[in-house]
JSON list of C-alpha atoms in Angstrom, two decimals:
[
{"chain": "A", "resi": 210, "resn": "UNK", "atom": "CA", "xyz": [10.34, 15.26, -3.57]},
{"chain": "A", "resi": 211, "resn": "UNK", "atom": "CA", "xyz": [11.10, 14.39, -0.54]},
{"chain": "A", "resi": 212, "resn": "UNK", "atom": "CA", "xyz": [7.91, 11.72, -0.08]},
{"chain": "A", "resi": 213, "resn": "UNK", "atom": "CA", "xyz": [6.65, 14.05, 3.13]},
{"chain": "A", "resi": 214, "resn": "UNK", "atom": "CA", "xyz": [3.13, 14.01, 1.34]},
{"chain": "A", "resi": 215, "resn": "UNK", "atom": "CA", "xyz": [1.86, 11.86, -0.89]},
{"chain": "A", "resi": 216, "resn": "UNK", "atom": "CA", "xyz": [-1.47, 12.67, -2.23]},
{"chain": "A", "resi": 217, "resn": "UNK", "atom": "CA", "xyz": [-4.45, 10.14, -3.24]},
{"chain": "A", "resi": 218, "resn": "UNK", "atom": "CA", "xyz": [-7.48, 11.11, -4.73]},
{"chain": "A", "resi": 219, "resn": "UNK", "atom": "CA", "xyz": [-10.74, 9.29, -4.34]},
{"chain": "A", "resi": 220, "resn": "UNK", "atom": "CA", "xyz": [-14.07, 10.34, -5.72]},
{"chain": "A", "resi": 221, "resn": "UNK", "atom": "CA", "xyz": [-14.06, 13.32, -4.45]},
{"chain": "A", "resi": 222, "resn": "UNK", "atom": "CA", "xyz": [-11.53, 13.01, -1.41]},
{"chain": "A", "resi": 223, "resn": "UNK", "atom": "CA", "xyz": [-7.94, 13.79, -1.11]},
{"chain": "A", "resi": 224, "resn": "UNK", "atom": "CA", "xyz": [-6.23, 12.15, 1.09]},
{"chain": "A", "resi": 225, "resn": "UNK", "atom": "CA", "xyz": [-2.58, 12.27, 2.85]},
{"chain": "A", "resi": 226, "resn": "UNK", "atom": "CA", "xyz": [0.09, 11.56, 4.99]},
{"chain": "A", "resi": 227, "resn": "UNK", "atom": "CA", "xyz": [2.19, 13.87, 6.83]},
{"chain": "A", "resi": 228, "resn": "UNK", "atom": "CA", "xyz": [5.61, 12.70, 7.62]},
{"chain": "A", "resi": 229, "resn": "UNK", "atom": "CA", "xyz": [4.60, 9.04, 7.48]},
{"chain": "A", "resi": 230, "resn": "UNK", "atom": "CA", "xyz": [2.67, 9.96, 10.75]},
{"chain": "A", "resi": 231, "resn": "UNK", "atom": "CA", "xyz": [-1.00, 11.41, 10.37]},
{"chain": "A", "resi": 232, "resn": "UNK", "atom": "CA", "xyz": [-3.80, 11.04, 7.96]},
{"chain": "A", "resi": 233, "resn": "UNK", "atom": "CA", "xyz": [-5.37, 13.97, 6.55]},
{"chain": "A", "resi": 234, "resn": "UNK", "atom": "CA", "xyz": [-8.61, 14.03, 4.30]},
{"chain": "A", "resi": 235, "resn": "UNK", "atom": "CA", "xyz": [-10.27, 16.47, 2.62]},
{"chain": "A", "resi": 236, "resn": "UNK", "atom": "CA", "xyz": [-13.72, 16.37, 0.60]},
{"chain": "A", "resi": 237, "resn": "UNK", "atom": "CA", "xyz": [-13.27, 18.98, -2.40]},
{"chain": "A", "resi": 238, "resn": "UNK", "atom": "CA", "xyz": [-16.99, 19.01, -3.12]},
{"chain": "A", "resi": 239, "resn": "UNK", "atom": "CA", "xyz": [-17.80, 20.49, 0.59]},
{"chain": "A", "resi": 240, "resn": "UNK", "atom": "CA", "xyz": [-14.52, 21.93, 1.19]},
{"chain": "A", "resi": 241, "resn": "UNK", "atom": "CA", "xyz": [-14.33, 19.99, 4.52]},
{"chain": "A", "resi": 242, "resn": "UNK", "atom": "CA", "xyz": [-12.05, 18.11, 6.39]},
{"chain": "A", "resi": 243, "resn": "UNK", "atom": "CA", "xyz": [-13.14, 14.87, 6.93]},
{"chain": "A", "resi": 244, "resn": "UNK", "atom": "CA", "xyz": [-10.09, 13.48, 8.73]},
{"chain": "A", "resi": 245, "resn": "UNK", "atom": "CA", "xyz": [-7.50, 16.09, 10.47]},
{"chain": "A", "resi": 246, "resn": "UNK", "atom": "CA", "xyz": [-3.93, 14.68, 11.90]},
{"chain": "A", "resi": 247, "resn": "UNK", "atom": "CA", "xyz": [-5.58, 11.28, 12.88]},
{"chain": "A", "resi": 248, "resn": "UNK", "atom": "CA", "xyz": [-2.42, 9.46, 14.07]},
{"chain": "A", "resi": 249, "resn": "UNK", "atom": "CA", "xyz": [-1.62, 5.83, 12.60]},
{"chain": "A", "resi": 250, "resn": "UNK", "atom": "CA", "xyz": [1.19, 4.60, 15.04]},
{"chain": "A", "resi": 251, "resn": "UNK", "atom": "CA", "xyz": [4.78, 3.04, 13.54]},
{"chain": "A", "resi": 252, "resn": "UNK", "atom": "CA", "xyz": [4.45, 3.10, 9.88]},
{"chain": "A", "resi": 253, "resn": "UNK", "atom": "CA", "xyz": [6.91, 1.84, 7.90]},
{"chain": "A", "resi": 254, "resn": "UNK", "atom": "CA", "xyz": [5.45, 1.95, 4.71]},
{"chain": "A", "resi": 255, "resn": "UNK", "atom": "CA", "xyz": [1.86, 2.29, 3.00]},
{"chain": "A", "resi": 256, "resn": "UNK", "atom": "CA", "xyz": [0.29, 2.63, 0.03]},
{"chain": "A", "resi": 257, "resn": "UNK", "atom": "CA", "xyz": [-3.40, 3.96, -1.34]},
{"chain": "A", "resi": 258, "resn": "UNK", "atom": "CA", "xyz": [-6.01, 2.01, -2.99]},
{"chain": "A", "resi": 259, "resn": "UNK", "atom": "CA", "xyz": [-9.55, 3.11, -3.44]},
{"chain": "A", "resi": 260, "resn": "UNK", "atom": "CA", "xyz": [-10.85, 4.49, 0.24]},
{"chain": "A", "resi": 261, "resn": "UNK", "atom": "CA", "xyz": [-8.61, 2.52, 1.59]},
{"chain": "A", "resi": 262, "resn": "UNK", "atom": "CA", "xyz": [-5.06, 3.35, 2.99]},
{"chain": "A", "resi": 263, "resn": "UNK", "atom": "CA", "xyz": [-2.64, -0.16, 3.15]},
{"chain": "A", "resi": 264, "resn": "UNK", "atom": "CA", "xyz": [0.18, 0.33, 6.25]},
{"chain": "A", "resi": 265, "resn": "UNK", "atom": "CA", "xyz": [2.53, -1.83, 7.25]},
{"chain": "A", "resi": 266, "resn": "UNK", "atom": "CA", "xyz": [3.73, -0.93, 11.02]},
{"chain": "A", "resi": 267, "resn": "UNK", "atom": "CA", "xyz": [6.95, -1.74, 12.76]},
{"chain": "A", "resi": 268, "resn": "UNK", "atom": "CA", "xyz": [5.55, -5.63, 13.18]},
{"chain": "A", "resi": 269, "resn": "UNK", "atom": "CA", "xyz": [4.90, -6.25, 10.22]},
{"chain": "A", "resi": 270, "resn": "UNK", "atom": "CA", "xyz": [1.35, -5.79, 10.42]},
{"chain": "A", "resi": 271, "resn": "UNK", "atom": "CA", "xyz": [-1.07, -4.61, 7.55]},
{"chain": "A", "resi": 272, "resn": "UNK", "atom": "CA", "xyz": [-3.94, -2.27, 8.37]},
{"chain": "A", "resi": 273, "resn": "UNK", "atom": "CA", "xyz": [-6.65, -1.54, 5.81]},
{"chain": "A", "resi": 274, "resn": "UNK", "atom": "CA", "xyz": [-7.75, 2.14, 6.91]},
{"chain": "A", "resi": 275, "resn": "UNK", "atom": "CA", "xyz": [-11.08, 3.35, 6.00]},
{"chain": "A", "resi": 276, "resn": "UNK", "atom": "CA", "xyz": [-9.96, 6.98, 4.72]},
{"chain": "A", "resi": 277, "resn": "UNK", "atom": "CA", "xyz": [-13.24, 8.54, 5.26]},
{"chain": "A", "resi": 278, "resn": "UNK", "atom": "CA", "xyz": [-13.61, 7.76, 8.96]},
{"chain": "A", "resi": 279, "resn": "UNK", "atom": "CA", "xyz": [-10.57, 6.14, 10.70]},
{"chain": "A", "resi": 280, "resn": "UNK", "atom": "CA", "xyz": [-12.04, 2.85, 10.74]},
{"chain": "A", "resi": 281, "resn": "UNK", "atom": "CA", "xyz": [-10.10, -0.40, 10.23]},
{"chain": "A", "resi": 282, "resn": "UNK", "atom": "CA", "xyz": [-11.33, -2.65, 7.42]},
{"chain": "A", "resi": 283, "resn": "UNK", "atom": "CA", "xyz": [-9.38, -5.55, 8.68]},
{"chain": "A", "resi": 284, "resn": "UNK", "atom": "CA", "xyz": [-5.53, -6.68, 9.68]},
{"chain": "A", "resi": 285, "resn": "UNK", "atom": "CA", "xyz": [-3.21, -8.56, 8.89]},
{"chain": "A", "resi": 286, "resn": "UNK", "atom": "CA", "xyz": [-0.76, -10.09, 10.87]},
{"chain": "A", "resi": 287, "resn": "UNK", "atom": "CA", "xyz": [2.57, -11.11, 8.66]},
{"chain": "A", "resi": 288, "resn": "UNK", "atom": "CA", "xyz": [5.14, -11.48, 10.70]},
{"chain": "A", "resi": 289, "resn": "UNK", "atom": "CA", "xyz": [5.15, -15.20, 11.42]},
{"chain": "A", "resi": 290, "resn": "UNK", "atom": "CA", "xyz": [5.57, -14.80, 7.21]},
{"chain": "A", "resi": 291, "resn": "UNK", "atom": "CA", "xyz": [7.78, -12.33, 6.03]},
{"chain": "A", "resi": 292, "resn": "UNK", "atom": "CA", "xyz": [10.39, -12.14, 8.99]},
{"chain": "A", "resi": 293, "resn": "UNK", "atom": "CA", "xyz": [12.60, -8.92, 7.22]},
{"chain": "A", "resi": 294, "resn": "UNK", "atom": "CA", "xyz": [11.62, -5.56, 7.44]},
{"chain": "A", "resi": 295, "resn": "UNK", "atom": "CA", "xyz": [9.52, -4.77, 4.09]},
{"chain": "A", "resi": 296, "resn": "UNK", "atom": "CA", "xyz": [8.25, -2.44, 2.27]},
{"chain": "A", "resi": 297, "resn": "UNK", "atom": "CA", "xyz": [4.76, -1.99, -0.09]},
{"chain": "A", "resi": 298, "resn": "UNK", "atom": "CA", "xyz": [6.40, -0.84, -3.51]},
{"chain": "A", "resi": 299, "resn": "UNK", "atom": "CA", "xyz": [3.02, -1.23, -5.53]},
{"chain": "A", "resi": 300, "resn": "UNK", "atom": "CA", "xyz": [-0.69, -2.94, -5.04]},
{"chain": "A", "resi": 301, "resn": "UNK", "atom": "CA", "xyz": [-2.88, -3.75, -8.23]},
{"chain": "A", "resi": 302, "resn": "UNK", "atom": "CA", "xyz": [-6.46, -4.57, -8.09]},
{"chain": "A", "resi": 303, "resn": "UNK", "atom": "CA", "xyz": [-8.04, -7.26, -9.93]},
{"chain": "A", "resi": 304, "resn": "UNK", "atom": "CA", "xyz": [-11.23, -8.32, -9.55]},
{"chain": "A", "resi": 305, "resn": "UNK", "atom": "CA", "xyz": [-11.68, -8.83, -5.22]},
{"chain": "A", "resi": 306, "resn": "UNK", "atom": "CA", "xyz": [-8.30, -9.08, -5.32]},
{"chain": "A", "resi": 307, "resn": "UNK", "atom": "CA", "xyz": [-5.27, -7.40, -4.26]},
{"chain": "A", "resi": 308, "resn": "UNK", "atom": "CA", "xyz": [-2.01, -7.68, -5.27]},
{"chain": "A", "resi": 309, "resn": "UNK", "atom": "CA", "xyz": [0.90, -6.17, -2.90]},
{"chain": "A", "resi": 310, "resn": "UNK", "atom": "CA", "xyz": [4.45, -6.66, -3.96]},
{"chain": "A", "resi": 311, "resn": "UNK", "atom": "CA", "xyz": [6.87, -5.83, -1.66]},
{"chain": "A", "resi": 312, "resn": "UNK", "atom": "CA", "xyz": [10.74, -5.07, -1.80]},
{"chain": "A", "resi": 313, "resn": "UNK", "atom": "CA", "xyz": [11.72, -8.06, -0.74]},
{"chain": "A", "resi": 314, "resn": "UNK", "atom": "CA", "xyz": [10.56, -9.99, -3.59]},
{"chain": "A", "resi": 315, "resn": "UNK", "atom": "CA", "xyz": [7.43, -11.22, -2.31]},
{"chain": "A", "resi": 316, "resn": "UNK", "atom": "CA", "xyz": [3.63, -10.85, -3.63]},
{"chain": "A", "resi": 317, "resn": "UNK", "atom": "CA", "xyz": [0.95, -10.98, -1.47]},
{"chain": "A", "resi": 318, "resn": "UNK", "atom": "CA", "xyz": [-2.41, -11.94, -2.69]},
{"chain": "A", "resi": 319, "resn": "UNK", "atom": "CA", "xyz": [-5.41, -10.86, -0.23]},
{"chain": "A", "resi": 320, "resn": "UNK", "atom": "CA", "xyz": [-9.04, -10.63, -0.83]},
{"chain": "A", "resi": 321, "resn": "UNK", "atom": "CA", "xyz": [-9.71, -6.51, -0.48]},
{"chain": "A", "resi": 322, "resn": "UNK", "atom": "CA", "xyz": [-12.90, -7.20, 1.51]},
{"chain": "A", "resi": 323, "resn": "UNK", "atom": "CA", "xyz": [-11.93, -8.58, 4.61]},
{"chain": "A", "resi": 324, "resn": "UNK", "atom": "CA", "xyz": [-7.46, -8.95, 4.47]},
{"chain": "A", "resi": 325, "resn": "UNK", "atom": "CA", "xyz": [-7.54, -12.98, 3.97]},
{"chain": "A", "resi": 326, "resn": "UNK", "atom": "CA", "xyz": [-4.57, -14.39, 2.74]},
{"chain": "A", "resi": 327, "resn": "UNK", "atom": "CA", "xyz": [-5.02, -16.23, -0.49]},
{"chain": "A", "resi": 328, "resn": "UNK", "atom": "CA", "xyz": [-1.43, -16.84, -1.59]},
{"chain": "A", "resi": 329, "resn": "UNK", "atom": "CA", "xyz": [1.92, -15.30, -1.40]},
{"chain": "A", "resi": 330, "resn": "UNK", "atom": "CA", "xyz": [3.99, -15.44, -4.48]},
{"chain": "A", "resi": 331, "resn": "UNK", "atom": "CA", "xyz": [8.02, -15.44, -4.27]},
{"chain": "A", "resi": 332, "resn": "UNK", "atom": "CA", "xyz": [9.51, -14.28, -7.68]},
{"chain": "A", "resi": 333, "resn": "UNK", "atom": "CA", "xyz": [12.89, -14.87, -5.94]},
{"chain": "A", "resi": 334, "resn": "UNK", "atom": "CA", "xyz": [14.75, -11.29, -6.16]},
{"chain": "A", "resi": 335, "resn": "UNK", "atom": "CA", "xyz": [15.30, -8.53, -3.78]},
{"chain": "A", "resi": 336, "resn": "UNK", "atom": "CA", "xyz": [16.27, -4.99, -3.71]},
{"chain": "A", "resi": 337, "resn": "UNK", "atom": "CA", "xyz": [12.97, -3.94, -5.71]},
{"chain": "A", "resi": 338, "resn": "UNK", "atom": "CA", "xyz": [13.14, -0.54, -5.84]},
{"chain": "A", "resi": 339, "resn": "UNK", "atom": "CA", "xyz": [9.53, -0.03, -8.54]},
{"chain": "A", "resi": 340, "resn": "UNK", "atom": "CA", "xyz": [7.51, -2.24, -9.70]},
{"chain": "A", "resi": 341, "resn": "UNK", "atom": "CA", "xyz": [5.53, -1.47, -13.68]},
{"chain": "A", "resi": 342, "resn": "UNK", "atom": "CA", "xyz": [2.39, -3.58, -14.98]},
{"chain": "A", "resi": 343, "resn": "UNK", "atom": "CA", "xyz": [2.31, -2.88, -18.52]},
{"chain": "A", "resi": 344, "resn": "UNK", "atom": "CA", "xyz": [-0.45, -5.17, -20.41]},
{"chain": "A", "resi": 345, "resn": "UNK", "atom": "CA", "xyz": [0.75, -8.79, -19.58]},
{"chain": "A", "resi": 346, "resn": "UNK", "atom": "CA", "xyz": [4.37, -7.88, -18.04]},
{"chain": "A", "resi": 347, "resn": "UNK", "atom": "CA", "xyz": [5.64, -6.97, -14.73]},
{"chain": "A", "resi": 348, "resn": "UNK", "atom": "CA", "xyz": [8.93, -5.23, -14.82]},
{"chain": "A", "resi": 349, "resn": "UNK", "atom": "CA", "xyz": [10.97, -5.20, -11.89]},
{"chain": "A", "resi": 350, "resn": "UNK", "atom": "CA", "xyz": [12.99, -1.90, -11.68]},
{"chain": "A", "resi": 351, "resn": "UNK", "atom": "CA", "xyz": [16.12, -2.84, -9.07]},
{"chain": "A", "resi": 352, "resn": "UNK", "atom": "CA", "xyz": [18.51, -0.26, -6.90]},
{"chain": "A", "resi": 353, "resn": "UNK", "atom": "CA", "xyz": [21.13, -1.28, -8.91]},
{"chain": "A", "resi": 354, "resn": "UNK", "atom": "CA", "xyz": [19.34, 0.28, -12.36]},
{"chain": "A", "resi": 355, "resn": "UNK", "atom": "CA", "xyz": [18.81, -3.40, -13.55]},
{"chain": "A", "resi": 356, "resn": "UNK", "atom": "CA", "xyz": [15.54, -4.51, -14.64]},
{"chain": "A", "resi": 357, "resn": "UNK", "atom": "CA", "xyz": [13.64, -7.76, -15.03]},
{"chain": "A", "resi": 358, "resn": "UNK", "atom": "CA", "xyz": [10.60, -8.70, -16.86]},
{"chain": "A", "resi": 359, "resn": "UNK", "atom": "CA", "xyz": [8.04, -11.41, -16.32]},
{"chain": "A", "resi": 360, "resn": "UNK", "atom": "CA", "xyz": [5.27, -11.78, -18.14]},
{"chain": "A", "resi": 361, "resn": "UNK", "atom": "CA", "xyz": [1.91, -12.81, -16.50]},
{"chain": "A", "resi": 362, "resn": "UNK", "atom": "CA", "xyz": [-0.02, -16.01, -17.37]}
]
């Protein structure tokens, strides 16, 4: 799998993106498109959560996408902290929380209704290639096939 589509489902949406490019959604109960190659300019990596979509562009800025009509939630503007070019491995939800880790070792902690920055976590490793949550433990899955654990407190 080539990662040309990845598919989200939301109540009853399905969502994508095509080539990293344009958002597609489709409501299954009406058999409608809702969205149709809406174009999200210089993505470098994103990630689904809820109705939202999470993008990081070429500036290392974070969009929250509504994914039922093309509207922005909020934005982010990270570049003045995370200088490299990164890329969202995973978000968790907790609470009004989100959680996005990132390659590069860092996790961000927003608050999902309006993008403020609450804290950024650096667990001090890089080359994240997956990231688990299983129970209390977050295992870090690296390029080189070597994996670390840390449990949460």
């Amino acid at each position: 799998f080539d990662n040309k589509y990845f598919f989200h489902r939301f109540d009853n949406l399905l969502s994508f993106i095509e080539n990293k490019k344009y958002l597609y959604t489709y409501n299954l109960n009406k058999g409608i498109f809702l969205i149709q190659k809406f174009d999200i300019k210089n993505i470098e990596s994103y990630f689904y959560i809820n109705n939202a979509l999470i993008t990081i562009d070429k500036n290392n800025i974070l969009y929250a996408h509504n994914i039922i009509n093309k509207k922005i939630f909020w934005k982010l503007n990270l570049s003045e902290i995370l200088k490299d070019n990164i890329k969202i491995l995973e978000i968790y939800k907790q609470n009004n929380n989100i959680y996005i880790f990132i390659n590069n070792g860092k996790i961000i902690q927003l608050d999902l209704k309006n993008g403020d920055l609450i804290d950024i976590f650096d667990i001090k490793t890089k080359d994240i290639k997956s990231i688990n949550l299983i129970n209390n433990y977050i295992i870090l899955n690296h390029n080189n096939n070597k994996r670390i654990i840390i449990s949460q407190k």
